[in-house]
Amino acid sequence: QYPYVVGAMGVEACAAAAKGKTLPANVPAPVLLINKDNAEASLKNFPRPGGDYPDPFREMLQQ
């Protein structure tokens, strides 16, 4: 899991709620299995994930 992303998504959820958006009941935290193929990208991007992840709150704020 990525505490950085969980925190950012929490802030985005608060901003979306303040704009009157309906929040989803459950949003899974992004998880990435680190292996030799993605270790370099993961270290380079830390504390952010080494890849894309779904973020429904960011999408709500862009509408």
Tab-separated table of N, CA and C in Angstrom:
chain	number	residue	atom	x	y	z
A	1	GLN	N	0.837	-1.182	0.000
A	1	GLN	CA	0.000	0.000	0.000
A	1	GLN	C	0.875	1.237	0.000
A	2	TYR	N	0.295	2.342	-0.365
A	2	TYR	CA	1.022	3.597	-0.465
A	2	TYR	C	0.389	4.647	0.440
A	3	PRO	N	0.930	4.856	1.649
A	3	PRO	CA	0.365	5.857	2.555
A	3	PRO	C	0.288	7.242	1.922
A	4	TYR	N	1.250	7.594	1.075
A	4	TYR	CA	1.245	8.885	0.388
A	4	TYR	C	-0.032	9.032	-0.438
A	5	VAL	N	-0.375	7.989	-1.177
A	5	VAL	CA	-1.555	8.020	-2.039
A	5	VAL	C	-2.831	7.992	-1.208
A	6	VAL	N	-2.858	7.188	-0.159
A	6	VAL	CA	-4.039	7.126	0.699
A	6	VAL	C	-4.321	8.509	1.282
A	7	GLY	N	-3.287	9.209	1.729
A	7	GLY	CA	-3.457	10.563	2.254
A	7	GLY	C	-3.929	11.535	1.194
A	8	ALA	N	-3.334	11.470	0.007
A	8	ALA	CA	-3.736	12.362	-1.086
A	8	ALA	C	-5.178	12.103	-1.495
A	9	MET	N	-5.560	10.841	-1.556
A	9	MET	CA	-6.934	10.514	-1.914
A	9	MET	C	-7.905	10.987	-0.835
A	10	GLY	N	-7.478	10.967	0.420
A	10	GLY	CA	-8.321	11.481	1.499
A	10	GLY	C	-8.583	12.967	1.347
A	11	VAL	N	-7.553	13.715	0.998
A	11	VAL	CA	-7.707	15.158	0.772
A	11	VAL	C	-8.603	15.402	-0.439
A	12	GLU	N	-8.390	14.639	-1.510
A	12	GLU	CA	-9.232	14.777	-2.699
A	12	GLU	C	-10.685	14.433	-2.387
A	13	ALA	N	-10.905	13.414	-1.552
A	13	ALA	CA	-12.271	13.044	-1.168
A	13	ALA	C	-12.938	14.182	-0.404
A	14	CYS	N	-12.208	14.823	0.488
A	14	CYS	CA	-12.759	15.963	1.234
A	14	CYS	C	-13.109	17.106	0.290
A	15	ALA	N	-12.242	17.388	-0.670
A	15	ALA	CA	-12.501	18.460	-1.632
A	15	ALA	C	-13.720	18.129	-2.493
A	16	ALA	N	-13.844	16.879	-2.914
A	16	ALA	CA	-14.994	16.468	-3.723
A	16	ALA	C	-16.281	16.567	-2.910
A	17	ALA	N	-16.237	16.136	-1.654
A	17	ALA	CA	-17.422	16.223	-0.793
A	17	ALA	C	-17.822	17.677	-0.570
A	18	ALA	N	-16.840	18.549	-0.409
A	18	ALA	CA	-17.121	19.973	-0.215
A	18	ALA	C	-17.785	20.583	-1.449
A	19	LYS	N	-17.545	19.988	-2.611
A	19	LYS	CA	-18.175	20.461	-3.852
A	19	LYS	C	-19.514	19.779	-4.107
A	20	GLY	N	-19.959	18.960	-3.139
A	20	GLY	CA	-21.260	18.310	-3.266
A	20	GLY	C	-21.263	17.023	-4.062
A	21	LYS	N	-20.096	16.486	-4.362
A	21	LYS	CA	-20.015	15.232	-5.117
A	21	LYS	C	-20.417	14.064	-4.221
A	22	THR	N	-20.991	13.038	-4.806
A	22	THR	CA	-21.328	11.822	-4.079
A	22	THR	C	-20.115	10.904	-4.102
A	23	LEU	N	-19.620	10.568	-2.928
A	23	LEU	CA	-18.412	9.747	-2.827
A	23	LEU	C	-18.755	8.265	-2.861
A	24	PRO	N	-17.878	7.447	-3.433
A	24	PRO	CA	-18.109	6.003	-3.415
A	24	PRO	C	-18.007	5.464	-1.987
A	25	ALA	N	-18.739	4.401	-1.721
A	25	ALA	CA	-18.740	3.805	-0.387
A	25	ALA	C	-17.413	3.127	-0.061
A	26	ASN	N	-16.709	2.651	-1.080
A	26	ASN	CA	-15.470	1.916	-0.852
A	26	ASN	C	-14.493	2.224	-1.991
A	27	VAL	N	-13.279	2.556	-1.633
A	27	VAL	CA	-12.229	2.781	-2.626
A	27	VAL	C	-11.003	1.988	-2.178
A	28	PRO	N	-10.600	0.977	-2.948
A	28	PRO	CA	-9.438	0.186	-2.539
A	28	PRO	C	-8.146	0.998	-2.637
A	29	ALA	N	-7.291	0.787	-1.669
A	29	ALA	CA	-5.975	1.433	-1.692
A	29	ALA	C	-5.119	0.746	-2.749
A	30	PRO	N	-4.359	1.525	-3.520
A	30	PRO	CA	-3.514	0.901	-4.535
A	30	PRO	C	-2.407	0.056	-3.902
A	31	VAL	N	-2.160	-1.076	-4.510
A	31	VAL	CA	-1.128	-2.005	-4.048
A	31	VAL	C	-0.307	-2.415	-5.268
A	32	LEU	N	0.984	-2.513	-5.098
A	32	LEU	CA	1.856	-2.935	-6.194
A	32	LEU	C	2.870	-3.934	-5.658
A	33	LEU	N	2.968	-5.055	-6.319
A	33	LEU	CA	3.983	-6.044	-5.974
A	33	LEU	C	5.284	-5.618	-6.642
A	34	ILE	N	6.318	-5.416	-5.853
A	34	ILE	CA	7.616	-4.995	-6.381
A	34	ILE	C	8.423	-6.236	-6.749
A	35	ASN	N	8.949	-6.231	-7.972
A	35	ASN	CA	9.818	-7.318	-8.415
A	35	ASN	C	10.961	-6.714	-9.229
A	36	LYS	N	11.805	-7.549	-9.786
A	36	LYS	CA	12.977	-7.026	-10.499
A	36	LYS	C	12.594	-6.209	-11.731
A	37	ASP	N	11.417	-6.451	-12.285
A	37	ASP	CA	10.999	-5.721	-13.482
A	37	ASP	C	10.542	-4.293	-13.193
A	38	ASN	N	10.047	-4.034	-11.985
A	38	ASN	CA	9.536	-2.700	-11.681
A	38	ASN	C	10.224	-2.033	-10.490
A	39	ALA	N	11.258	-2.661	-9.964
A	39	ALA	CA	11.927	-2.126	-8.775
A	39	ALA	C	12.532	-0.751	-9.033
A	40	GLU	N	13.172	-0.558	-10.167
A	40	GLU	CA	13.815	0.726	-10.460
A	40	GLU	C	12.781	1.853	-10.547
A	41	ALA	N	11.686	1.613	-11.251
A	41	ALA	CA	10.631	2.630	-11.368
A	41	ALA	C	10.009	2.918	-10.008
A	42	SER	N	9.852	1.894	-9.198
A	42	SER	CA	9.269	2.083	-7.872
A	42	SER	C	10.169	2.934	-6.989
A	43	LEU	N	11.464	2.685	-7.021
A	43	LEU	CA	12.400	3.494	-6.239
A	43	LEU	C	12.461	4.928	-6.758
A	44	LYS	N	12.438	5.083	-8.067
A	44	LYS	CA	12.503	6.416	-8.674
A	44	LYS	C	11.291	7.261	-8.287
A	45	ASN	N	10.113	6.660	-8.228
A	45	ASN	CA	8.880	7.391	-7.959
A	45	ASN	C	8.507	7.478	-6.486
A	46	PHE	N	9.190	6.766	-5.616
A	46	PHE	CA	8.846	6.741	-4.195
A	46	PHE	C	8.804	8.158	-3.628
A	47	PRO	N	7.802	8.535	-2.829
A	47	PRO	CA	6.769	7.717	-2.196
A	47	PRO	C	5.521	7.496	-3.046
A	48	ARG	N	5.514	8.016	-4.253
A	48	ARG	CA	4.376	7.760	-5.145
A	48	ARG	C	4.511	6.345	-5.716
A	49	PRO	N	3.393	5.756	-6.144
A	49	PRO	CA	3.469	4.423	-6.741
A	49	PRO	C	4.295	4.434	-8.028
A	50	GLY	N	4.829	3.301	-8.370
A	50	GLY	CA	5.623	3.173	-9.576
A	50	GLY	C	4.792	2.985	-10.829
A	51	GLY	N	3.490	3.086	-10.716
A	51	GLY	CA	2.615	2.917	-11.872
A	51	GLY	C	1.301	3.643	-11.667
A	52	ASP	N	0.429	3.516	-12.645
A	52	ASP	CA	-0.879	4.155	-12.567
A	52	ASP	C	-1.779	3.401	-11.596
A	53	TYR	N	-2.737	4.116	-11.052
A	53	TYR	CA	-3.716	3.519	-10.151
A	53	TYR	C	-5.023	4.291	-10.302
A	54	PRO	N	-6.153	3.631	-10.071
A	54	PRO	CA	-7.433	4.329	-10.178
A	54	PRO	C	-7.610	5.317	-9.023
A	55	ASP	N	-8.084	6.510	-9.344
A	55	ASP	CA	-8.335	7.535	-8.329
A	55	ASP	C	-9.659	8.217	-8.664
A	56	PRO	N	-10.771	7.684	-8.142
A	56	PRO	CA	-12.077	8.247	-8.487
A	56	PRO	C	-12.249	9.690	-8.012
A	57	PHE	N	-11.544	10.075	-6.965
A	57	PHE	CA	-11.691	11.435	-6.437
A	57	PHE	C	-11.048	12.457	-7.371
A	58	ARG	N	-9.904	12.136	-7.916
A	58	ARG	CA	-9.252	13.034	-8.870
A	58	ARG	C	-10.159	13.246	-10.073
A	59	GLU	N	-10.770	12.141	-10.533
A	59	GLU	CA	-11.685	12.234	-11.669
A	59	GLU	C	-12.881	13.122	-11.334
A	60	MET	N	-13.416	13.015	-10.123
A	60	MET	CA	-14.542	13.859	-9.702
A	60	MET	C	-14.165	15.331	-9.712
A	61	LEU	N	-12.971	15.635	-9.259
A	61	LEU	CA	-12.538	17.027	-9.166
A	61	LEU	C	-12.255	17.629	-10.538
A	62	GLN	N	-11.991	16.799	-11.524
A	62	GLN	CA	-11.719	17.298	-12.871
A	62	GLN	C	-12.995	17.572	-13.654
A	63	GLN	N	-14.131	17.141	-13.135
A	63	GLN	CA	-15.407	17.338	-13.836
A	63	GLN	C	-15.923	18.741	-13.632
